[in-house]
N, CA, C and O atoms as a Tripos MOL2 file, in Angstrom:
@<TRIPOS>MOLECULE
protein
  280   278    70     0     0
PROTEIN
NO_CHARGES

@<TRIPOS>ATOM
      1 N           5.3510  -51.3950  -53.4600 N.3       1 UNK1
      2 CA          5.2610  -52.0630  -54.3160 C.3       1 UNK1
      3 C           4.2790  -53.3700  -54.0180 C.2       1 UNK1
      4 O           3.9780  -53.9850  -52.9950 O.2       1 UNK1
      5 N           3.9710  -53.4730  -55.2590 N.am      2 UNK2
      6 CA          2.6600  -54.1500  -56.1940 C.3       2 UNK2
      7 C           3.0420  -55.7320  -55.7820 C.2       2 UNK2
      8 O           4.1610  -56.2250  -55.6380 O.2       2 UNK2
      9 N           2.2850  -56.0890  -55.7030 N.am      3 UNK3
     10 CA          2.3000  -58.2170  -56.2240 C.3       3 UNK3
     11 C           2.1350  -58.4020  -57.5730 C.2       3 UNK3
     12 O           1.3760  -57.9340  -58.4210 O.2       3 UNK3
     13 N           3.2840  -59.4220  -57.5630 N.am      4 UNK4
     14 CA          2.5550  -59.9030  -58.9200 C.3       4 UNK4
     15 C           2.3550  -61.1290  -58.7720 C.2       4 UNK4
     16 O           2.4390  -61.6660  -57.6680 O.2       4 UNK4
     17 N           2.0040  -61.8850  -60.0670 N.am      5 UNK5
     18 CA          0.8420  -63.1630  -60.4900 C.3       5 UNK5
     19 C           1.6810  -64.6030  -59.0100 C.2       5 UNK5
     20 O           1.1470  -65.2400  -58.1020 O.2       5 UNK5
     21 N           3.2070  -64.5130  -59.5460 N.am      6 UNK6
     22 CA          4.0240  -65.3790  -59.3040 C.3       6 UNK6
     23 C           3.6320  -64.7610  -57.2700 C.2       6 UNK6
     24 O           2.9050  -65.6090  -56.7520 O.2       6 UNK6
     25 N           3.8900  -63.8930  -56.5250 N.am      7 UNK7
     26 CA          4.4170  -63.0580  -55.5310 C.3       7 UNK7
     27 C           3.0070  -62.9280  -55.3720 C.2       7 UNK7
     28 O           2.3130  -62.1990  -56.0800 O.2       7 UNK7
     29 N           2.4620  -63.8500  -54.1650 N.am      8 UNK8
     30 CA          0.5530  -62.9790  -53.2510 C.3       8 UNK8
     31 C           1.6250  -62.6520  -51.8120 C.2       8 UNK8
     32 O           2.6130  -63.2610  -51.4020 O.2       8 UNK8
     33 N           1.0660  -61.6800  -51.4120 N.am      9 UNK9
     34 CA          1.1920  -61.6350  -50.2370 C.3       9 UNK9
     35 C           0.3240  -63.0160  -49.7020 C.2       9 UNK9
     36 O          -0.6330  -63.5340  -50.2780 O.2       9 UNK9
     37 N           1.1300  -63.5540  -48.0860 N.am     10 UNK10
     38 CA          1.1720  -64.2270  -46.7220 C.3      10 UNK10
     39 C           0.9260  -63.3470  -46.1860 C.2      10 UNK10
     40 O           1.2010  -62.1720  -45.9430 O.2      10 UNK10
     41 N          -0.2060  -64.8250  -45.8760 N.am     11 UNK11
     42 CA         -0.6840  -63.6570  -44.6270 C.3      11 UNK11
     43 C          -0.0950  -64.1750  -42.9930 C.2      11 UNK11
     44 O           0.2120  -65.2360  -42.4500 O.2      11 UNK11
     45 N          -0.1650  -62.6420  -42.6140 N.am     12 UNK12
     46 CA          0.4210  -62.3540  -41.2690 C.3      12 UNK12
     47 C           0.3000  -63.3950  -40.0330 C.2      12 UNK12
     48 O           1.0840  -63.8970  -39.2270 O.2      12 UNK12
     49 N          -0.8600  -63.4480  -40.2560 N.am     13 UNK13
     50 CA         -0.9430  -64.9190  -38.9300 C.3      13 UNK13
     51 C          -0.6510  -66.4750  -39.4750 C.2      13 UNK13
     52 O          -1.2600  -67.2370  -38.7240 O.2      13 UNK13
     53 N          -0.1300  -67.0160  -40.2310 N.am     14 UNK14
     54 CA         -0.1740  -67.6890  -40.9380 C.3      14 UNK14
     55 C           1.9580  -67.7080  -40.7350 C.2      14 UNK14
     56 O           2.4320  -68.8190  -40.4960 O.2      14 UNK14
     57 N           2.7790  -66.7310  -40.8290 N.am     15 UNK15
     58 CA          3.5880  -66.2100  -40.6210 C.3      15 UNK15
     59 C           4.0690  -66.5390  -38.9160 C.2      15 UNK15
     60 O           5.1420  -67.0630  -38.6140 O.2      15 UNK15
     61 N           3.3460  -66.2390  -38.2400 N.am     16 UNK16
     62 CA          2.8590  -65.7510  -36.6980 C.3      16 UNK16
     63 C           3.3010  -67.0820  -36.3000 C.2      16 UNK16
     64 O           3.9930  -66.9690  -35.2880 O.2      16 UNK16
     65 N           3.1770  -68.4590  -36.7230 N.am     17 UNK17
     66 CA          2.9220  -69.8730  -36.3530 C.3      17 UNK17
     67 C           3.6960  -70.7390  -36.9310 C.2      17 UNK17
     68 O           4.1070  -71.6880  -36.2640 O.2      17 UNK17
     69 N           4.1230  -70.5740  -38.5330 N.am     18 UNK18
     70 CA          5.3000  -71.3450  -38.6370 C.3      18 UNK18
     71 C           6.4610  -71.3980  -38.2170 C.2      18 UNK18
     72 O           7.1980  -70.4950  -37.8230 O.2      18 UNK18
     73 N           6.6760  -72.8460  -38.3350 N.am     19 UNK19
     74 CA          8.6110  -73.0970  -38.0800 C.3      19 UNK19
     75 C           9.2900  -73.8040  -38.5440 C.2      19 UNK19
     76 O           8.6390  -74.8310  -38.7350 O.2      19 UNK19
     77 N          10.6200  -73.9680  -38.9970 N.am     20 UNK20
     78 CA         11.7370  -74.6610  -39.7460 C.3      20 UNK20
     79 C          10.8650  -76.1580  -39.1690 C.2      20 UNK20
     80 O          10.6680  -76.4400  -37.9870 O.2      20 UNK20
     81 N          10.3550  -77.1270  -40.6120 N.am     21 UNK21
     82 CA         10.0160  -78.3050  -40.2500 C.3      21 UNK21
     83 C          11.3570  -79.4180  -39.9660 C.2      21 UNK21
     84 O          11.1040  -80.5310  -39.5040 O.2      21 UNK21
     85 N          12.5070  -79.0920  -40.2210 N.am     22 UNK22
     86 CA         13.5920  -79.5120  -39.8370 C.3      22 UNK22
     87 C          14.0550  -79.6320  -38.5280 C.2      22 UNK22
     88 O          14.2680  -80.6920  -37.9400 O.2      22 UNK22
     89 N          14.3310  -77.5180  -37.7200 N.am     23 UNK23
     90 CA         14.7460  -77.3790  -36.5540 C.3      23 UNK23
     91 C          13.3910  -76.7590  -35.6450 C.2      23 UNK23
     92 O          13.6580  -75.9390  -34.7660 O.2      23 UNK23
     93 N          12.0940  -77.1120  -35.8370 N.am     24 UNK24
     94 CA         11.0140  -76.3740  -35.4440 C.3      24 UNK24
     95 C          10.8740  -75.3170  -34.6530 C.2      24 UNK24
     96 O          10.0290  -75.0260  -33.8070 O.2      24 UNK24
     97 N          12.3000  -74.5220  -35.2490 N.am     25 UNK25
     98 CA         13.4450  -72.7330  -35.3210 C.3      25 UNK25
     99 C          12.2340  -72.2410  -35.6680 C.2      25 UNK25
    100 O          11.2550  -72.7900  -36.1740 O.2      25 UNK25
    101 N          12.5420  -70.5790  -35.1550 N.am     26 UNK26
    102 CA         12.0290  -69.2270  -35.8310 C.3      26 UNK26
    103 C          12.1040  -69.6530  -37.6110 C.2      26 UNK26
    104 O          12.5370  -70.5940  -38.2760 O.2      26 UNK26
    105 N          11.3940  -68.3260  -37.8770 N.am     27 UNK27
    106 CA         11.6550  -68.1470  -39.7800 C.3      27 UNK27
    107 C          11.4740  -67.3410  -39.9380 C.2      27 UNK27
    108 O          10.4630  -66.8360  -39.4490 O.2      27 UNK27
    109 N          12.5210  -66.4650  -40.9260 N.am     28 UNK28
    110 CA         12.7500  -65.3110  -41.6350 C.3      28 UNK28
    111 C          12.2820  -64.6590  -42.7070 C.2      28 UNK28
    112 O          12.8400  -64.4850  -43.7910 O.2      28 UNK28
    113 N          11.2080  -64.3020  -42.3370 N.am     29 UNK29
    114 CA          9.9020  -63.6040  -43.8080 C.3      29 UNK29
    115 C          11.4420  -62.5710  -44.3610 C.2      29 UNK29
    116 O          12.2170  -62.0260  -43.5750 O.2      29 UNK29
    117 N          11.5420  -62.5380  -45.8290 N.am     30 UNK30
    118 CA         12.5370  -62.3640  -47.2420 C.3      30 UNK30
    119 C          11.4720  -61.8670  -48.0980 C.2      30 UNK30
    120 O          10.7930  -62.5810  -48.8360 O.2      30 UNK30
    121 N          11.3910  -60.9780  -48.0030 N.am     31 UNK31
    122 CA          9.6060  -60.4460  -48.9030 C.3      31 UNK31
    123 C           9.7810  -59.8750  -50.5710 C.2      31 UNK31
    124 O           8.8370  -59.6450  -51.3270 O.2      31 UNK31
    125 N          11.1530  -59.7340  -50.8780 N.am     32 UNK32
    126 CA         11.9190  -59.8170  -52.0780 C.3      32 UNK32
    127 C          12.3330  -61.0980  -52.3820 C.2      32 UNK32
    128 O          11.9550  -61.2200  -53.5470 O.2      32 UNK32
    129 N          12.9340  -62.2470  -52.0310 N.am     33 UNK33
    130 CA         13.5260  -63.4680  -52.5880 C.3      33 UNK33
    131 C          11.9360  -64.2380  -52.6150 C.2      33 UNK33
    132 O          11.7630  -65.2240  -53.3310 O.2      33 UNK33
    133 N          10.7100  -63.6190  -51.6780 N.am     34 UNK34
    134 CA          9.8510  -64.4260  -51.3550 C.3      34 UNK34
    135 C           9.7280  -66.0100  -50.8230 C.2      34 UNK34
    136 O           9.1940  -66.9160  -51.4620 O.2      34 UNK34
    137 N          10.3330  -66.1280  -49.5380 N.am     35 UNK35
    138 CA         11.0970  -67.1780  -49.0580 C.3      35 UNK35
    139 C          10.8920  -66.4460  -47.7780 C.2      35 UNK35
    140 O          11.3790  -66.8790  -46.7340 O.2      35 UNK35
    141 N          10.7150  -68.5920  -46.4700 N.am     36 UNK36
    142 CA         11.3430  -67.8740  -45.2570 C.3      36 UNK36
    143 C          12.0550  -68.6060  -45.0310 C.2      36 UNK36
    144 O          11.9190  -69.7590  -45.4390 O.2      36 UNK36
    145 N          13.2450  -68.1620  -44.1830 N.am     37 UNK37
    146 CA         14.6180  -68.1220  -43.9150 C.3      37 UNK37
    147 C          14.9600  -69.2160  -42.4620 C.2      37 UNK37
    148 O          14.7730  -68.6450  -41.3870 O.2      37 UNK37
    149 N          15.1110  -69.6910  -42.4320 N.am     38 UNK38
    150 CA         15.8730  -70.9090  -41.3160 C.3      38 UNK38
    151 C          16.8800  -70.9210  -40.6660 C.2      38 UNK38
    152 O          17.2740  -72.0600  -40.4130 O.2      38 UNK38
    153 N          17.6460  -69.8930  -40.1720 N.am     39 UNK39
    154 CA         19.3870  -69.4490  -40.0990 C.3      39 UNK39
    155 C          19.7330  -71.3450  -39.1880 C.2      39 UNK39
    156 O          20.5980  -72.1280  -39.5820 O.2      39 UNK39
    157 N          19.0080  -71.5420  -38.2810 N.am     40 UNK40
    158 CA         19.6430  -73.0590  -37.8160 C.3      40 UNK40
    159 C          19.5980  -74.1730  -38.4380 C.2      40 UNK40
    160 O          20.2370  -75.1110  -37.9610 O.2      40 UNK40
    161 N          18.7280  -74.3920  -39.8320 N.am     41 UNK41
    162 CA         19.1670  -75.0610  -40.9080 C.3      41 UNK41
    163 C          19.4530  -74.7470  -42.1500 C.2      41 UNK41
    164 O          19.5320  -75.3450  -43.2230 O.2      41 UNK41
    165 N          19.5750  -73.8020  -41.8120 N.am     42 UNK42
    166 CA         20.8590  -72.5800  -43.1280 C.3      42 UNK42
    167 C          20.1480  -72.7660  -44.4870 C.2      42 UNK42
    168 O          20.7540  -72.7400  -45.5590 O.2      42 UNK42
    169 N          18.5500  -72.9930  -44.3380 N.am     43 UNK43
    170 CA         17.4610  -73.2500  -45.6400 C.3      43 UNK43
    171 C          16.7050  -71.8090  -45.7840 C.2      43 UNK43
    172 O          16.6400  -70.9600  -44.8950 O.2      43 UNK43
    173 N          16.2810  -71.7400  -46.7860 N.am     44 UNK44
    174 CA         15.2030  -70.9440  -47.4450 C.3      44 UNK44
    175 C          14.1620  -71.3900  -47.4420 C.2      44 UNK44
    176 O          13.8860  -70.9470  -46.3270 O.2      44 UNK44
    177 N          13.0510  -72.0470  -47.7990 N.am     45 UNK45
    178 CA         11.8700  -71.9450  -48.3110 C.3      45 UNK45
    179 C          10.9250  -71.0760  -48.9030 C.2      45 UNK45
    180 O          10.4600  -69.9650  -48.6480 O.2      45 UNK45
    181 N          10.7510  -72.1940  -50.0340 N.am     46 UNK46
    182 CA         10.2170  -70.7360  -51.1340 C.3      46 UNK46
    183 C           8.8810  -70.9930  -51.1580 C.2      46 UNK46
    184 O           8.2480  -72.0260  -50.9380 O.2      46 UNK46
    185 N           8.3750  -69.3010  -51.6210 N.am     47 UNK47
    186 CA          6.4530  -69.3270  -50.8810 C.3      47 UNK47
    187 C           5.8620  -69.3280  -52.7210 C.2      47 UNK47
    188 O           6.7460  -68.7710  -53.3720 O.2      47 UNK47
    189 N           5.4600  -69.4810  -53.0390 N.am     48 UNK48
    190 CA          4.8310  -69.8370  -54.4720 C.3      48 UNK48
    191 C           2.7520  -69.5610  -54.0540 C.2      48 UNK48
    192 O           1.8840  -69.9420  -53.2700 O.2      48 UNK48
    193 N           2.8980  -68.9110  -54.9060 N.am     49 UNK49
    194 CA          1.4900  -68.0560  -55.1950 C.3      49 UNK49
    195 C           1.3990  -67.8960  -53.9830 C.2      49 UNK49
    196 O           0.3720  -68.5010  -53.6730 O.2      49 UNK49
    197 N           2.0630  -67.2250  -52.6250 N.am     50 UNK50
    198 CA          0.5950  -67.4480  -51.5510 C.3      50 UNK50
    199 C           0.9360  -68.3840  -50.3790 C.2      50 UNK50
    200 O           0.1490  -68.4560  -49.4360 O.2      50 UNK50
    201 N           2.0060  -69.0650  -50.3920 N.am     51 UNK51
    202 CA          2.2260  -70.6250  -50.4950 C.3      51 UNK51
    203 C           3.1990  -70.9000  -49.9000 C.2      51 UNK51
    204 O           4.0810  -71.0220  -50.7500 O.2      51 UNK51
    205 N           3.7350  -71.1410  -48.6060 N.am     52 UNK52
    206 CA          4.8440  -71.2060  -48.5950 C.3      52 UNK52
    207 C           5.4010  -73.1450  -48.7600 C.2      52 UNK52
    208 O           4.5490  -74.0120  -48.5650 O.2      52 UNK52
    209 N           6.1460  -73.3420  -48.9460 N.am     53 UNK53
    210 CA          6.6890  -74.8550  -49.4530 C.3      53 UNK53
    211 C           7.4450  -75.3610  -48.1620 C.2      53 UNK53
    212 O           8.6640  -75.1890  -48.1640 O.2      53 UNK53
    213 N           7.0520  -75.7760  -47.4040 N.am     54 UNK54
    214 CA          7.8270  -76.2810  -46.1530 C.3      54 UNK54
    215 C           8.1450  -77.7510  -46.3230 C.2      54 UNK54
    216 O           7.7470  -78.5750  -45.5000 O.2      54 UNK54
    217 N           8.7690  -78.0430  -47.2510 N.am     55 UNK55
    218 CA          9.2750  -79.0910  -47.5350 C.3      55 UNK55
    219 C          10.9760  -78.7210  -47.7740 C.2      55 UNK55
    220 O          11.4530  -78.1370  -48.7460 O.2      55 UNK55
    221 N          11.6240  -79.1920  -46.7130 N.am     56 UNK56
    222 CA         13.3620  -79.6990  -47.2280 C.3      56 UNK56
    223 C          13.9820  -79.5960  -48.6610 C.2      56 UNK56
    224 O          14.7990  -78.8730  -49.2310 O.2      56 UNK56
    225 N          13.2300  -80.6280  -48.9510 N.am     57 UNK57
    226 CA         13.8580  -80.9520  -50.1870 C.3      57 UNK57
    227 C          13.3350  -79.8190  -51.1390 C.2      57 UNK57
    228 O          14.3080  -79.7580  -51.8900 O.2      57 UNK57
    229 N          12.6290  -79.0670  -51.5190 N.am     58 UNK58
    230 CA         12.0720  -77.6170  -52.0570 C.3      58 UNK58
    231 C          13.1730  -76.6770  -51.8110 C.2      58 UNK58
    232 O          13.7610  -76.0790  -52.7120 O.2      58 UNK58
    233 N          13.5000  -76.5390  -50.2220 N.am     59 UNK59
    234 CA         14.1120  -75.3590  -49.7180 C.3      59 UNK59
    235 C          15.5830  -75.3730  -50.5070 C.2      59 UNK59
    236 O          15.9280  -76.5020  -50.8550 O.2      59 UNK59
    237 N          16.6740  -74.0860  -50.9050 N.am     60 UNK60
    238 CA         17.7670  -73.9020  -51.1870 C.3      60 UNK60
    239 C          18.1420  -73.5780  -49.5620 C.2      60 UNK60
    240 O          17.5190  -73.2800  -48.5430 O.2      60 UNK60
    241 N          20.1580  -73.9290  -50.1290 N.am     61 UNK61
    242 CA         21.0980  -74.1990  -49.3680 C.3      61 UNK61
    243 C          21.0070  -73.2030  -48.9720 C.2      61 UNK61
    244 O          20.9290  -72.5830  -50.0330 O.2      61 UNK61
    245 N          20.9170  -72.0820  -47.8040 N.am     62 UNK62
    246 CA         21.7500  -70.2400  -48.0690 C.3      62 UNK62
    247 C          23.3060  -70.9850  -47.5500 C.2      62 UNK62
    248 O          23.7040  -72.0000  -46.9780 O.2      62 UNK62
    249 N          23.9560  -69.4590  -48.3130 N.am     63 UNK63
    250 CA         24.7440  -69.3960  -48.0810 C.3      63 UNK63
    251 C          25.5510  -69.0980  -46.3410 C.2      63 UNK63
    252 O          24.8100  -69.1410  -45.3590 O.2      63 UNK63
    253 N          27.5110  -68.7310  -46.1050 N.am     64 UNK64
    254 CA         27.5820  -68.4570  -45.1510 C.3      64 UNK64
    255 C          26.6900  -67.0610  -44.7730 C.2      64 UNK64
    256 O          25.9790  -66.8310  -43.7960 O.2      64 UNK64
    257 N          27.1060  -66.0190  -46.2450 N.am     65 UNK65
    258 CA         26.7030  -65.0550  -45.7780 C.3      65 UNK65
    259 C          25.2400  -64.4160  -45.3840 C.2      65 UNK65
    260 O          24.8620  -63.6140  -44.5290 O.2      65 UNK65
    261 N          24.6660  -65.0940  -46.3290 N.am     66 UNK66
    262 CA         23.2580  -64.7970  -46.0080 C.3      66 UNK66
    263 C          22.5290  -65.3650  -44.5640 C.2      66 UNK66
    264 O          21.7290  -64.7590  -43.8500 O.2      66 UNK66
    265 N          23.1290  -66.8390  -44.3750 N.am     67 UNK67
    266 CA         22.8180  -66.7150  -42.7940 C.3      67 UNK67
    267 C          23.6200  -66.5920  -41.9480 C.2      67 UNK67
    268 O          23.8750  -67.5510  -41.2190 O.2      67 UNK67
    269 N          24.2530  -65.3790  -41.7940 N.am     68 UNK68
    270 CA         24.9310  -64.5420  -41.1630 C.3      68 UNK68
    271 C          24.1770  -62.8790  -40.9390 C.2      68 UNK68
    272 O          24.1150  -62.0180  -40.0620 O.2      68 UNK68
    273 N          23.7630  -63.0720  -42.1250 N.am     69 UNK69
    274 CA         22.2940  -61.4630  -41.9020 C.3      69 UNK69
    275 C          21.3380  -62.0320  -41.7270 C.2      69 UNK69
    276 O          20.4920  -61.2470  -42.1550 O.2      69 UNK69
    277 N          20.8140  -62.9160  -41.3740 N.am     70 UNK70
    278 CA         19.6730  -63.2140  -40.3080 C.3      70 UNK70
    279 C          19.6310  -62.5250  -39.0010 C.2      70 UNK70
    280 O          18.7330  -62.7800  -38.1980 O.2      70 UNK70
@<TRIPOS>BOND
     1     1     2 1
     2     2     3 1
     3     3     4 2
     4     3     5 am
     5     5     6 1
     6     6     7 1
     7     7     8 2
     8     7     9 am
     9     9    10 1
    10    10    11 1
    11    11    12 2
    12    11    13 am
    13    13    14 1
    14    14    15 1
    15    15    16 2
    16    15    17 am
    17    17    18 1
    18    18    19 1
    19    19    20 2
    20    19    21 am
    21    21    22 1
    22    22    23 1
    23    23    24 2
    24    23    25 am
    25    25    26 1
    26    26    27 1
    27    27    28 2
    28    27    29 am
    29    29    30 1
    30    30    31 1
    31    31    32 2
    32    31    33 am
    33    33    34 1
    34    34    35 1
    35    35    36 2
    36    35    37 am
    37    37    38 1
    38    38    39 1
    39    39    40 2
    40    39    41 am
    41    41    42 1
    42    42    43 1
    43    43    44 2
    44    43    45 am
    45    45    46 1
    46    46    47 1
    47    47    48 2
    48    47    49 am
    49    49    50 1
    50    50    51 1
    51    51    52 2
    52    51    53 am
    53    53    54 1
    54    54    55 1
    55    55    56 2
    56    55    57 am
    57    57    58 1
    58    58    59 1
    59    59    60 2
    60    59    61 am
    61    61    62 1
    62    62    63 1
    63    63    64 2
    64    63    65 am
    65    65    66 1
    66    66    67 1
    67    67    68 2
    68    67    69 am
    69    69    70 1
    70    70    71 1
    71    71    72 2
    72    71    73 am
    73    73    74 1
    74    74    75 1
    75    75    76 2
    76    75    77 am
    77    77    78 1
    78    78    79 1
    79    79    80 2
    80    79    81 am
    81    81    82 1
    82    82    83 1
    83    83    84 2
    84    83    85 am
    85    85    86 1
    86    86    87 1
    87    87    88 2
    88    87    89 am
    89    89    90 1
    90    90    91 1
    91    91    92 2
    92    91    93 am
    93    93    94 1
    94    94    95 1
    95    95    96 2
    96    95    97 am
    97    97    98 1
    98    98    99 1
    99    99   100 2
   100    99   101 am
   101   101   102 1
   102   102   103 1
   103   103   104 2
   104   103   105 am
   105   105   106 1
   106   106   107 1
   107   107   108 2
   108   107   109 am
   109   109   110 1
   110   110   111 1
   111   111   112 2
   112   111   113 am
   113   113   114 1
   114   114   115 1
   115   115   116 2
   116   115   117 am
   117   117   118 1
   118   118   119 1
   119   119   120 2
   120   119   121 am
   121   121   122 1
   122   122   123 1
   123   123   124 2
   124   123   125 am
   125   125   126 1
   126   126   127 1
   127   127   128 2
   128   127   129 am
   129   129   130 1
   130   130   131 1
   131   131   132 2
   132   131   133 am
   133   133   134 1
   134   134   135 1
   135   135   136 2
   136   135   137 am
   137   137   138 1
   138   138   139 1
   139   139   140 2
   140   141   142 1
   141   142   143 1
   142   143   144 2
   143   143   145 am
   144   145   146 1
   145   146   147 1
   146   147   148 2
   147   147   149 am
   148   149   150 1
   149   150   151 1
   150   151   152 2
   151   151   153 am
   152   153   154 1
   153   154   155 1
   154   155   156 2
   155   155   157 am
   156   157   158 1
   157   158   159 1
   158   159   160 2
   159   159   161 am
   160   161   162 1
   161   162   163 1
   162   163   164 2
   163   163   165 am
   164   165   166 1
   165   166   167 1
   166   167   168 2
   167   167   169 am
   168   169   170 1
   169   170   171 1
   170   171   172 2
   171   171   173 am
   172   173   174 1
   173   174   175 1
   174   175   176 2
   175   175   177 am
   176   177   178 1
   177   178   179 1
   178   179   180 2
   179   179   181 am
   180   181   182 1
   181   182   183 1
   182   183   184 2
   183   183   185 am
   184   185   186 1
   185   186   187 1
   186   187   188 2
   187   187   189 am
   188   189   190 1
   189   190   191 1
   190   191   192 2
   191   191   193 am
   192   193   194 1
   193   194   195 1
   194   195   196 2
   195   195   197 am
   196   197   198 1
   197   198   199 1
   198   199   200 2
   199   199   201 am
   200   201   202 1
   201   202   203 1
   202   203   204 2
   203   203   205 am
   204   205   206 1
   205   206   207 1
   206   207   208 2
   207   207   209 am
   208   209   210 1
   209   210   211 1
   210   211   212 2
   211   211   213 am
   212   213   214 1
   213   214   215 1
   214   215   216 2
   215   215   217 am
   216   217   218 1
   217   218   219 1
   218   219   220 2
   219   219   221 am
   220   221   222 1
   221   222   223 1
   222   223   224 2
   223   223   225 am
   224   225   226 1
   225   226   227 1
   226   227   228 2
   227   227   229 am
   228   229   230 1
   229   230   231 1
   230   231   232 2
   231   231   233 am
   232   233   234 1
   233   234   235 1
   234   235   236 2
   235   235   237 am
   236   237   238 1
   237   238   239 1
   238   239   240 2
   239   239   241 am
   240   241   242 1
   241   242   243 1
   242   243   244 2
   243   243   245 am
   244   245   246 1
   245   246   247 1
   246   247   248 2
   247   247   249 am
   248   249   250 1
   249   250   251 1
   250   251   252 2
   251   251   253 am
   252   253   254 1
   253   254   255 1
   254   255   256 2
   255   255   257 am
   256   257   258 1
   257   258   259 1
   258   259   260 2
   259   259   261 am
   260   261   262 1
   261   262   263 1
   262   263   264 2
   263   263   265 am
   264   265   266 1
   265   266   267 1
   266   267   268 2
   267   267   269 am
   268   269   270 1
   269   270   271 1
   270   271   272 2
   271   271   273 am
   272   273   274 1
   273   274   275 1
   274   275   276 2
   275   275   277 am
   276   277   278 1
   277   278   279 1
   278   279   280 2
@<TRIPOS>SUBSTRUCTURE
     1 UNK1         2 RESIDUE 1 A UNK
     2 UNK2         6 RESIDUE 1 A UNK
     3 UNK3        10 RESIDUE 1 A UNK
     4 UNK4        14 RESIDUE 1 A UNK
     5 UNK5        18 RESIDUE 1 A UNK
     6 UNK6        22 RESIDUE 1 A UNK
     7 UNK7        26 RESIDUE 1 A UNK
     8 UNK8        30 RESIDUE 1 A UNK
     9 UNK9        34 RESIDUE 1 A UNK
    10 UNK10       38 RESIDUE 1 A UNK
    11 UNK11       42 RESIDUE 1 A UNK
    12 UNK12       46 RESIDUE 1 A UNK
    13 UNK13       50 RESIDUE 1 A UNK
    14 UNK14       54 RESIDUE 1 A UNK
    15 UNK15       58 RESIDUE 1 A UNK
    16 UNK16       62 RESIDUE 1 A UNK
    17 UNK17       66 RESIDUE 1 A UNK
    18 UNK18       70 RESIDUE 1 A UNK
    19 UNK19       74 RESIDUE 1 A UNK
    20 UNK20       78 RESIDUE 1 A UNK
    21 UNK21       82 RESIDUE 1 A UNK
    22 UNK22       86 RESIDUE 1 A UNK
    23 UNK23       90 RESIDUE 1 A UNK
    24 UNK24       94 RESIDUE 1 A UNK
    25 UNK25       98 RESIDUE 1 A UNK
    26 UNK26      102 RESIDUE 1 A UNK
    27 UNK27      106 RESIDUE 1 A UNK
    28 UNK28      110 RESIDUE 1 A UNK
    29 UNK29      114 RESIDUE 1 A UNK
    30 UNK30      118 RESIDUE 1 A UNK
    31 UNK31      122 RESIDUE 1 A UNK
    32 UNK32      126 RESIDUE 1 A UNK
    33 UNK33      130 RESIDUE 1 A UNK
    34 UNK34      134 RESIDUE 1 A UNK
    35 UNK35      138 RESIDUE 1 A UNK
    36 UNK36      142 RESIDUE 1 A UNK
    37 UNK37      146 RESIDUE 1 A UNK
    38 UNK38      150 RESIDUE 1 A UNK
    39 UNK39      154 RESIDUE 1 A UNK
    40 UNK40      158 RESIDUE 1 A UNK
    41 UNK41      162 RESIDUE 1 A UNK
    42 UNK42      166 RESIDUE 1 A UNK
    43 UNK43      170 RESIDUE 1 A UNK
    44 UNK44      174 RESIDUE 1 A UNK
    45 UNK45      178 RESIDUE 1 A UNK
    46 UNK46      182 RESIDUE 1 A UNK
    47 UNK47      186 RESIDUE 1 A UNK
    48 UNK48      190 RESIDUE 1 A UNK
    49 UNK49      194 RESIDUE 1 A UNK
    50 UNK50      198 RESIDUE 1 A UNK
    51 UNK51      202 RESIDUE 1 A UNK
    52 UNK52      206 RESIDUE 1 A UNK
    53 UNK53      210 RESIDUE 1 A UNK
    54 UNK54      214 RESIDUE 1 A UNK
    55 UNK55      218 RESIDUE 1 A UNK
    56 UNK56      222 RESIDUE 1 A UNK
    57 UNK57      226 RESIDUE 1 A UNK
    58 UNK58      230 RESIDUE 1 A UNK
    59 UNK59      234 RESIDUE 1 A UNK
    60 UNK60      238 RESIDUE 1 A UNK
    61 UNK61      242 RESIDUE 1 A UNK
    62 UNK62      246 RESIDUE 1 A UNK
    63 UNK63      250 RESIDUE 1 A UNK
    64 UNK64      254 RESIDUE 1 A UNK
    65 UNK65      258 RESIDUE 1 A UNK
    66 UNK66      262 RESIDUE 1 A UNK
    67 UNK67      266 RESIDUE 1 A UNK
    68 UNK68      270 RESIDUE 1 A UNK
    69 UNK69      274 RESIDUE 1 A UNK
    70 UNK70      278 RESIDUE 1 A UNK
């Protein structure tokens, strides 16, 4: 899978240390959607140009199906 201009790779070391800003819980990286998912907060934080946007106001709410899939 090649990277596009809007979807650059996220540094794996960064992914290891990031936590949800609301719950301080773990995040799951969804490479296809370029998001970091927080099951406990039910939020998906966007990744733009390889940079996670860890602001709850920028995150989208996860559906019940999406939460159950985490």
